[in-house]
Short mmCIF file of C-alpha atoms and ligand atoms in Angstrom, two decimals:
data_model
loop_
_atom_site.label_atom_id
_atom_site.label_comp_id
_atom_site.label_asym_id
_atom_site.label_seq_id
_atom_site.Cartn_x
_atom_site.Cartn_y
_atom_site.Cartn_z
CA UNK A 175 17.10 17.39 -15.26
CA UNK A 176 15.32 20.17 -17.13
CA UNK A 177 12.27 21.17 -15.12
CA UNK A 178 10.05 23.16 -17.48
CA UNK A 179 11.16 21.15 -20.52
CA UNK A 180 7.77 20.06 -21.79
CA UNK A 181 5.72 23.03 -20.63
CA UNK A 182 7.93 25.83 -21.81
CA UNK A 183 7.39 29.15 -20.17
CA UNK A 184 4.88 27.84 -17.66
CA UNK A 185 6.07 29.43 -14.46
CA UNK A 186 3.85 27.15 -12.40
CA UNK A 187 5.81 24.17 -13.68
CA UNK A 188 9.08 25.84 -12.69
CA UNK A 189 7.81 26.72 -9.22
CA UNK A 190 6.52 23.18 -8.83
CA UNK A 191 9.89 21.64 -9.70
CA UNK A 192 11.56 23.99 -7.25
CA UNK A 193 9.23 22.72 -4.54
CA UNK A 194 10.07 19.12 -5.47
CA UNK A 195 13.79 19.84 -5.40
CA UNK A 196 13.52 21.46 -1.99
CA UNK A 197 12.02 18.17 -0.79
CA UNK A 198 8.58 19.68 -0.20
CA UNK A 199 5.52 17.45 -0.13
CA UNK A 200 2.64 17.87 -2.58
CA UNK A 201 -0.99 17.61 -1.46
CA UNK A 202 -4.02 16.52 -3.49
CA UNK A 203 -5.33 20.08 -3.50
CA UNK A 204 -2.05 21.67 -4.73
CA UNK A 205 -1.56 22.63 -8.36
CA UNK A 206 0.49 19.98 -10.14
CA UNK A 207 1.67 19.41 -13.72
CA UNK A 208 -0.55 17.03 -15.65
CA UNK A 209 2.43 14.73 -16.24
CA UNK A 210 2.97 14.44 -12.47
CA UNK A 211 -0.71 13.70 -11.92
CA UNK A 212 -0.78 11.04 -14.64
CA UNK A 213 2.39 9.34 -13.42
CA UNK A 214 0.96 9.23 -9.90
CA UNK A 215 -2.34 7.78 -11.10
CA UNK A 216 -0.52 5.13 -13.11
CA UNK A 217 1.72 4.18 -10.20
CA UNK A 218 -0.90 4.23 -7.41
CA UNK A 219 -3.66 2.63 -9.47
CA UNK A 220 -1.31 -0.22 -10.40
CA UNK A 221 -0.14 -0.48 -6.79
CA UNK A 222 -3.73 -0.60 -5.45
CA UNK A 223 -4.91 -3.16 -7.98
CA UNK A 224 -1.82 -5.29 -7.30
CA UNK A 225 -2.77 -5.35 -3.60
CA UNK A 226 -6.22 -6.63 -4.53
CA UNK A 227 -4.91 -9.22 -7.01
CA UNK A 228 -2.23 -10.10 -4.45
CA UNK A 229 -4.90 -11.49 -2.18
CA UNK A 230 -5.83 -14.18 -4.70
CA UNK A 231 -2.85 -16.58 -4.57
CA UNK A 232 -3.10 -16.68 -0.77
CA UNK A 233 -6.86 -16.79 -0.58
CA UNK A 234 -6.62 -20.09 -2.46
CA UNK A 235 -4.85 -21.52 0.60
CA UNK A 236 -7.35 -20.34 3.23
CA UNK A 237 -9.54 -23.47 3.01
CA UNK A 238 -6.46 -25.71 2.96
CA UNK A 239 -4.37 -24.12 5.74
CA UNK A 240 -2.86 -26.80 7.99
CA UNK A 241 -4.39 -25.57 11.27
CA UNK A 242 -6.78 -22.99 12.69
CA UNK A 243 -4.13 -20.50 13.72
CA UNK A 244 -2.56 -20.54 10.25
CA UNK A 245 -6.01 -20.19 8.74
CA UNK A 246 -6.85 -17.16 10.92
CA UNK A 247 -3.49 -15.57 10.12
CA UNK A 248 -3.94 -16.13 6.40
CA UNK A 249 -7.46 -14.68 6.48
CA UNK A 250 -6.07 -11.69 8.39
CA UNK A 251 -3.41 -11.17 5.74
CA UNK A 252 -5.89 -11.46 2.87
CA UNK A 253 -8.10 -8.88 4.63
CA UNK A 254 -5.10 -6.57 5.00
CA UNK A 255 -4.20 -6.80 1.30
CA UNK A 256 -7.75 -5.98 0.20
CA UNK A 257 -7.70 -3.13 2.73
CA UNK A 258 -4.42 -1.82 1.25
CA UNK A 259 -6.08 -1.91 -2.16
CA UNK A 260 -8.97 0.19 -0.88
CA UNK A 261 -6.69 2.79 0.72
CA UNK A 262 -4.54 3.12 -2.37
CA UNK A 263 -7.46 3.30 -4.80
CA UNK A 264 -8.86 6.12 -2.68
CA UNK A 265 -5.61 8.07 -3.13
CA UNK A 266 -5.66 7.36 -6.89
CA UNK A 267 -9.32 8.42 -7.19
CA UNK A 268 -8.66 11.86 -5.71
CA UNK A 269 -5.99 12.34 -8.38
CA UNK A 270 -8.20 10.99 -11.16
CA UNK A 271 -11.12 13.24 -10.26
CA UNK A 272 -10.39 15.76 -13.07
CA UNK A 273 -10.77 12.85 -15.52
CA UNK A 274 -14.11 11.82 -14.03
CA UNK A 275 -12.85 8.43 -12.90
CA UNK A 276 -14.66 6.72 -10.03
CA UNK A 277 -14.18 3.50 -8.04
CA UNK A 278 -16.02 1.33 -10.56
CA UNK A 279 -13.67 2.44 -13.36
CA UNK A 280 -10.63 1.80 -11.19
CA UNK A 281 -11.79 -1.75 -10.50
CA UNK A 282 -13.05 -2.58 -14.00
CA UNK A 283 -9.78 -1.41 -15.56
CA UNK A 284 -8.05 -4.57 -14.37
CA UNK A 285 -10.26 -7.02 -16.19
CA UNK A 286 -10.61 -4.83 -19.26
CA UNK A 287 -6.81 -4.77 -19.41
CA UNK A 288 -6.32 -1.02 -18.85
CA UNK A 289 -4.29 -1.47 -15.68
CA UNK A 290 -1.62 -4.08 -15.02
CA UNK A 291 -0.69 -5.85 -11.83
CA UNK A 292 2.58 -7.22 -10.49
CA UNK A 293 4.02 -10.31 -12.17
CA UNK A 294 4.13 -12.29 -8.93
CA UNK A 295 0.33 -12.34 -8.66
CA UNK A 296 -0.01 -14.01 -12.06
CA UNK A 297 1.87 -17.02 -10.74
CA UNK A 298 0.45 -20.22 -9.28
CA UNK A 299 0.92 -21.28 -5.66
CA UNK A 300 0.75 -25.08 -5.88
CA UNK A 301 1.78 -26.01 -2.31
CA UNK A 302 1.50 -24.74 1.27
CA UNK A 303 5.17 -23.80 1.06
CA UNK A 304 4.23 -21.35 -1.71
CA UNK A 305 1.79 -19.67 0.68
CA UNK A 306 4.69 -19.23 3.11
CA UNK A 307 7.22 -18.12 0.51
CA UNK A 308 4.77 -15.50 -0.78
CA UNK A 309 4.77 -13.92 2.70
CA UNK A 310 8.54 -14.37 2.98
CA UNK A 311 9.81 -13.22 -0.42
CA UNK A 312 6.92 -11.43 -2.16
CA UNK A 313 5.93 -9.40 0.90
CA UNK A 314 9.63 -8.91 1.64
CA UNK A 315 10.15 -7.47 -1.84
CA UNK A 316 6.97 -5.42 -1.64
CA UNK A 317 8.08 -3.98 1.71
CA UNK A 318 11.47 -2.99 0.27
CA UNK A 319 9.67 -1.18 -2.56
CA UNK A 320 7.06 0.42 -0.30
CA UNK A 321 9.62 1.50 2.29
CA UNK A 322 11.46 3.35 -0.48
CA UNK A 323 8.22 5.16 -1.35
CA UNK A 324 7.55 6.39 2.21
CA UNK A 325 9.45 9.54 1.30
CA UNK A 326 7.50 10.09 -1.94
CA UNK A 327 6.94 13.70 -2.95
CA UNK A 328 3.18 13.04 -2.99
CA UNK A 329 2.18 13.32 0.67
CA UNK A 330 -1.13 11.36 0.54
CA UNK A 331 0.77 8.41 -0.93
CA UNK A 332 3.53 8.58 1.69
CA UNK A 333 0.99 8.91 4.49
CA UNK A 334 -1.05 5.90 3.46
CA UNK A 335 2.12 3.84 2.96
CA UNK A 336 3.14 4.50 6.55
CA UNK A 337 -0.06 2.78 7.58
CA UNK A 338 0.34 -0.02 5.08
CA UNK A 339 3.94 -0.73 6.14
CA UNK A 340 2.83 -1.06 9.77
CA UNK A 341 0.55 -3.91 8.69
CA UNK A 342 3.14 -5.39 6.36
CA UNK A 343 5.37 -6.04 9.36
CA UNK A 344 2.90 -8.74 10.38
CA UNK A 345 2.90 -10.20 6.84
CA UNK A 346 6.64 -10.48 6.99
CA UNK A 347 6.63 -12.37 10.30
CA UNK A 348 3.70 -14.52 9.23
CA UNK A 349 5.52 -15.61 6.05
CA UNK A 350 8.77 -16.28 7.89
CA UNK A 351 6.90 -18.28 10.51
CA UNK A 352 5.53 -20.68 7.88
CA UNK A 353 8.91 -20.89 6.15
CA UNK A 354 10.76 -21.58 9.42
CA UNK A 355 8.27 -24.25 10.45
CA UNK A 356 8.84 -26.07 7.16
CA UNK A 357 12.61 -25.54 7.30
CA UNK A 358 12.83 -27.32 10.64
CA UNK A 359 10.37 -29.98 9.56
CA UNK A 360 10.67 -33.33 7.79
CA UNK A 361 12.72 -33.98 4.66
CA UNK A 362 9.50 -33.83 2.69
CA UNK A 363 8.61 -30.42 4.13
CA UNK A 364 12.09 -29.08 3.46
CA UNK A 365 11.87 -30.33 -0.11
CA UNK A 366 8.50 -28.62 -0.55
CA UNK A 367 10.04 -25.38 0.75
CA UNK A 368 13.04 -25.76 -1.55
CA UNK A 369 10.73 -26.18 -4.55
CA UNK A 370 8.81 -23.06 -3.59
CA UNK A 371 12.02 -20.99 -3.32
CA UNK A 372 12.99 -22.18 -6.81
CA UNK A 373 9.51 -21.40 -8.04
CA UNK A 374 9.49 -17.78 -6.78
CA UNK A 375 13.08 -16.62 -7.18
CA UNK A 376 13.01 -15.71 -10.94
CA UNK A 377 9.68 -13.90 -10.39
CA UNK A 378 11.31 -11.88 -7.63
CA UNK A 379 14.19 -10.88 -9.91
CA UNK A 380 11.62 -9.57 -12.41
CA UNK A 381 9.52 -7.93 -9.67
CA UNK A 382 11.77 -4.86 -9.33
CA UNK A 383 11.84 -4.16 -13.07
CA UNK A 384 14.69 -3.95 -15.58
CA UNK A 385 18.02 -2.35 -14.63
CA UNK A 386 17.54 -0.02 -17.60
CA UNK A 387 14.50 1.94 -16.43
CA UNK A 388 11.65 3.05 -18.69
CA UNK A 389 11.01 6.69 -19.55
CA UNK A 390 8.02 6.86 -17.20
CA UNK A 391 10.05 5.40 -14.31
CA UNK A 392 12.80 7.94 -14.89
CA UNK A 393 10.28 10.79 -14.91
CA UNK A 394 8.96 9.44 -11.58
CA UNK A 395 12.49 9.76 -10.24
CA UNK A 396 12.70 13.37 -11.54
CA UNK A 397 9.48 14.17 -9.71
CA UNK A 398 10.67 12.25 -6.65
CA UNK A 399 7.51 10.16 -6.72
CA UNK A 400 10.07 7.41 -6.23
CA UNK A 401 13.65 7.90 -5.17
CA UNK A 402 15.31 4.53 -5.74
CA UNK A 403 16.22 2.79 -8.99
CA UNK A 404 14.99 -0.69 -9.88
CA UNK A 405 18.51 -2.02 -9.49
CA UNK A 406 19.02 -0.46 -6.04
CA UNK A 407 15.84 -2.13 -4.81
CA UNK A 408 16.75 -5.50 -6.33
CA UNK A 409 20.24 -5.34 -4.80
CA UNK A 410 18.73 -4.65 -1.39
CA UNK A 411 16.35 -7.54 -1.78
CA UNK A 412 19.09 -9.99 -2.72
CA UNK A 413 21.31 -8.64 0.05
CA UNK A 414 18.63 -9.29 2.64
CA UNK A 415 17.12 -12.52 1.40
CA UNK A 416 19.86 -14.58 -0.29
CA UNK A 417 21.79 -15.00 3.00
CA UNK A 418 18.59 -15.97 4.81
CA UNK A 419 17.71 -18.64 2.28
CA UNK A 420 21.26 -20.00 2.48
CA UNK A 421 21.10 -19.98 6.29
CA UNK A 422 18.11 -22.31 6.05
CA UNK A 423 20.36 -24.71 4.14
CA UNK A 424 18.43 -24.14 0.91
CA UNK A 425 19.61 -23.25 -2.56
CA UNK A 426 18.73 -20.44 -4.94
CA UNK A 427 18.26 -21.41 -8.60
CA UNK A 428 20.96 -19.10 -9.91
CA UNK A 429 24.52 -20.32 -10.46
CA UNK A 430 25.70 -16.75 -11.12
CA UNK A 431 24.50 -15.42 -7.77
CA UNK A 432 27.42 -14.04 -5.80
CA UNK A 433 28.33 -11.08 -3.68
CA UNK A 434 31.26 -8.79 -4.36
CA UNK A 435 32.31 -7.49 -0.93
CA UNK A 436 34.33 -4.60 -2.39
CA UNK A 437 31.39 -3.08 -4.30
CA UNK A 438 28.68 -4.62 -2.09
CA UNK A 439 26.92 -5.59 -5.32
CA UNK A 440 25.36 -8.92 -6.22
CA UNK A 441 25.67 -10.51 -9.62
CA UNK A 442 22.64 -12.50 -10.67
CA UNK A 443 21.11 -14.10 -13.75
CA UNK A 444 18.60 -11.94 -15.52
CA UNK A 445 15.08 -13.30 -15.44
CA UNK A 446 13.35 -13.93 -18.77
CA UNK A 447 12.30 -10.30 -19.27
CA UNK A 448 10.32 -11.06 -22.43
CA UNK A 449 8.36 -13.92 -20.95
CA UNK A 450 7.43 -12.07 -17.75
CA UNK A 451 6.86 -8.78 -19.59
CA UNK A 452 4.46 -10.44 -22.00
CA UNK A 453 2.71 -12.14 -19.10
CA UNK A 454 2.07 -8.83 -17.31
CA UNK A 455 1.04 -6.95 -20.48
CA UNK A 456 -1.23 -9.64 -21.90
CA UNK A 457 -2.32 -11.41 -18.70
CA UNK A 458 -0.95 -14.73 -19.92
CA UNK A 459 0.51 -16.06 -16.66
CA UNK A 460 -0.42 -19.46 -15.23
CA UNK A 461 -3.22 -17.96 -13.13
CA UNK A 462 -3.89 -14.56 -14.79
CA UNK A 463 -7.12 -15.40 -16.55
CA UNK A 464 -8.59 -17.49 -13.76
CA UNK A 465 -8.02 -14.76 -11.16
CA UNK A 466 -9.20 -11.95 -13.45
CA UNK A 467 -12.33 -13.96 -14.10
CA UNK A 468 -12.93 -14.29 -10.35
CA UNK A 469 -12.32 -10.56 -9.88
CA UNK A 470 -14.80 -9.72 -12.65
CA UNK A 471 -17.35 -12.12 -11.28
CA UNK A 472 -17.00 -10.63 -7.79
CA UNK A 473 -17.37 -7.07 -9.06
CA UNK A 474 -20.24 -7.68 -11.44
CA UNK A 475 -21.96 -10.21 -9.20
CA UNK A 476 -22.17 -7.65 -6.39
CA UNK A 477 -23.43 -4.85 -8.63
CA UNK A 478 -27.02 -5.31 -7.47
CA UNK A 479 -25.92 -4.71 -3.86
CA UNK A 480 -24.16 -1.45 -4.73
CA UNK A 481 -27.18 -0.32 -6.76
CA UNK A 482 -29.59 -1.22 -3.98
CA UNK A 483 -27.56 0.80 -1.48
CA UNK A 484 -27.66 3.86 -3.69
CA UNK A 485 -31.42 3.46 -4.29
CA UNK A 486 -32.03 3.08 -0.54
CA UNK A 487 -30.09 6.27 0.21
CA UNK A 488 -31.96 8.19 -2.47
CA UNK A 489 -35.29 6.99 -1.10
CA UNK A 490 -34.25 7.95 2.41
CA UNK A 491 -33.28 11.50 1.45
CA UNK A 492 -36.52 11.88 -0.49
CA UNK A 493 -38.46 10.88 2.63
CA UNK A 494 -36.92 13.67 4.71
CA UNK B 90 -28.14 27.01 12.93
CA UNK B 91 -31.24 28.97 13.80
CA UNK B 92 -34.77 27.68 13.48
CA UNK B 93 -37.63 29.44 11.73
CA UNK B 94 -36.79 32.83 13.25
CA UNK B 95 -33.88 32.86 10.82
CA UNK B 96 -34.08 36.54 10.09
CA UNK B 97 -33.89 37.61 13.69
CA UNK B 98 -30.17 38.11 14.48
CA UNK B 99 -30.92 37.88 18.21
CA UNK B 100 -31.98 34.27 17.92
CA UNK B 101 -29.15 33.19 15.60
CA UNK B 102 -26.07 31.48 17.00
CA UNK B 103 -22.66 30.47 15.76
CA UNK B 104 -22.19 26.96 14.44
CA UNK B 105 -19.90 24.52 16.19
CA UNK B 106 -16.88 23.44 14.14
CA UNK B 107 -14.65 20.51 15.06
CA UNK B 108 -10.97 21.29 14.49
CA UNK B 109 -8.32 18.98 12.99
CA UNK B 110 -4.67 20.02 12.88
CA UNK B 111 -1.85 18.64 10.75
CA UNK B 112 1.58 19.21 12.28
CA UNK B 113 3.98 18.12 9.52
CA UNK B 114 3.81 17.30 5.79
CA UNK B 115 3.55 13.55 6.29
CA UNK B 116 1.37 13.78 9.42
CA UNK B 117 -2.35 13.08 9.65
CA UNK B 118 -4.94 15.70 10.53
CA UNK B 119 -5.70 15.01 14.18
CA UNK B 120 -8.74 16.15 16.11
CA UNK B 121 -7.79 18.73 18.66
CA UNK B 122 -11.06 20.34 19.86
CA UNK B 123 -13.83 22.59 18.62
CA UNK B 124 -14.77 26.24 18.19
CA UNK B 125 -17.91 28.25 17.48
CA UNK B 126 -17.90 30.65 14.56
CA UNK B 127 -20.15 32.41 12.10
CA UNK B 128 -18.52 30.82 9.04
CA UNK B 129 -15.94 28.24 8.11
CA UNK B 130 -13.42 31.01 7.37
CA UNK B 131 -13.98 32.47 10.83
CA UNK B 132 -13.73 29.00 12.35
CA UNK B 133 -10.26 28.61 10.86
CA UNK B 134 -9.17 31.93 12.34
CA UNK B 135 -10.60 31.12 15.75
CA UNK B 136 -9.07 27.64 15.67
CA UNK B 137 -5.68 29.16 14.95
CA UNK B 138 -6.14 31.57 17.86
CA UNK B 139 -7.35 28.89 20.24
CA UNK B 140 -5.05 26.00 19.47
CA UNK B 141 -1.98 27.33 17.72
CA UNK B 142 -0.79 30.24 19.81
CA UNK B 143 2.44 28.35 20.55
CA UNK B 144 2.39 25.09 18.61
CA UNK B 145 3.18 25.07 14.94
CA UNK B 146 1.07 23.38 12.29
CA UNK B 147 0.89 23.34 8.52
CA UNK B 148 -2.83 22.86 7.96
CA UNK B 149 -6.16 23.13 9.75
CA UNK B 150 -9.44 21.47 8.82
CA UNK B 151 -12.66 22.75 10.33
CA UNK B 152 -15.73 20.57 9.91
CA UNK B 153 -19.23 21.64 10.91
CA UNK B 154 -20.13 19.43 13.86
CA UNK B 155 -23.41 18.39 12.26
CA UNK B 156 -21.38 16.88 9.40
CA UNK B 157 -19.68 14.46 11.75
CA UNK B 158 -21.31 11.07 12.04
CA UNK B 159 -19.99 9.33 15.12
CA UNK B 160 -20.35 5.81 16.46
CA UNK B 161 -22.04 5.30 19.79
CA UNK B 162 -19.93 4.78 22.90
CA UNK B 163 -22.47 2.12 23.80
CA UNK B 164 -21.40 0.10 20.79
CA UNK B 165 -19.29 -2.39 22.73
CA UNK B 166 -18.09 -4.19 19.59
CA UNK B 167 -14.89 -2.21 19.86
CA UNK B 168 -14.19 -3.76 23.27
CA UNK B 169 -15.25 -7.23 22.26
CA UNK B 170 -12.75 -6.85 19.44
CA UNK B 171 -10.01 -6.35 21.98
CA UNK B 172 -11.12 -9.24 24.16
CA UNK B 173 -10.51 -11.94 21.56
CA UNK B 174 -7.00 -13.18 21.04
CA UNK B 175 -5.67 -11.59 17.88
CA UNK B 176 -2.03 -12.46 18.36
CA UNK B 177 -2.06 -14.34 15.05
CA UNK B 178 -2.60 -10.90 13.47
CA UNK B 179 0.25 -9.12 15.28
CA UNK B 180 4.01 -9.16 15.07
CA UNK B 181 3.99 -9.98 18.78
CA UNK B 182 2.38 -13.32 17.96
CA UNK B 183 5.52 -14.40 16.10
CA UNK B 184 8.30 -13.97 18.67
CA UNK B 185 9.38 -17.56 18.02
CA UNK B 186 10.71 -16.54 14.63
CA UNK B 187 13.76 -14.89 16.18
CA UNK B 188 14.68 -18.03 18.13
CA UNK B 189 14.27 -20.17 15.06
CA UNK B 190 16.45 -17.93 12.90
CA UNK B 191 19.06 -18.15 15.63
CA UNK B 192 18.94 -21.93 15.44
CA UNK B 193 19.75 -21.53 11.74
CA UNK B 194 22.58 -19.16 12.73
CA UNK B 195 20.88 -16.18 11.11
CA UNK B 196 19.74 -12.92 12.70
CA UNK B 197 16.02 -12.16 12.74
CA UNK B 198 15.03 -8.98 10.93
CA UNK B 199 12.00 -6.75 11.30
CA UNK B 200 10.33 -4.28 8.99
CA UNK B 201 12.37 -1.51 10.63
CA UNK B 202 15.53 -3.05 9.18
CA UNK B 203 14.00 -2.91 5.69
CA UNK B 204 12.80 0.67 6.22
CA UNK B 205 16.30 1.62 7.38
CA UNK B 206 17.73 -0.06 4.26
CA UNK B 207 15.51 2.19 2.15
CA UNK B 208 16.99 5.30 3.77
CA UNK B 209 20.59 4.22 3.20
FE1 FE2 C 730 -0.08 -5.11 1.11
FE1 FE2 C 731 1.48 -7.73 2.40
#
């Protein structure tokens, strides 16, 4: 790595990289290179928006949950995901302050196409088993990613992730609970679960990103914003979840999937990188447009409430 | 701070500042107590003297007490919240999972296992 490469002679850049290499944590109020700030905004904005969009596939199942307890749990999870979005956007906003970005911009960026969200939340969730498998595999994958970010060089991000992970532990158990109930259920329920596993597995292989990481991702590794490669995270995911799916007596739609005990590495079939990549870039997934439309409608439809609140506060201060 | 006799030093008093201390880089600022001081800079110095004579910390926030907007202790919503069963929202509400995994001859895992994985 060559610390001051792009800002030659800037001693602040050199000092900053020395701090990073010593494992020091950076605060919002510290000086930071613009590249570091922009990478953080990109990462945390995308993360926050993905939390918000992540509530949509599951929210669709709230009215159709099989019993009251499941309904309450699903509502609780949806609330958590929206809450995670709020916490993360707050962290991103502090970073984006020099660019004059506020909450409205952060939110609008998703339906104007300026920020992307995770591939998994573009997908449809046709059955109740999908609602369970989202908690099982998608939250499982998200936890593996988030756990690897707990040690991020940017302290406000790491701090908020500690809180988020504490809540994710419930998501994990909630998802597994639905999956286990179906796995020990009727043939029809097991078949529904099997279909859902097949439906989500390729998405999960894409979720962690390509083995050959992009320039921006590599720079994030240099800055220790993240410390694990895409492939390391994917390997951990397969290592944890493939055996669990097999234990349930279910199959994974990948004939190549196998574990090499000597290297502790899994071989797997590559997902259709082009298809998923295009879907995330252009919002062309099965549910992308529908959910973006709902997001836009929610944001714009509530505008009068936000405006009224501001007007009320202004009037109140004038009265004093 | 003082009323209309602002110019009379005899009738002016220090402001109260609430003190929040952060102990380590990934820790939160936690409320620890309050001090009185003539300025925010002085409040930081006094806070350090009062609360950190032995303990170590990496950052102190002082916030003028009048800038703190607290909830009322009479607001019993917080207790009502605790009275309803929220086990569906907690890991503790899903203890059955472990038994079920066992029936499938698989070990149950928790988020701590995944966090430990990340540190490997
Ligand atoms: Fe989340
Ligand atoms: Fe979650």
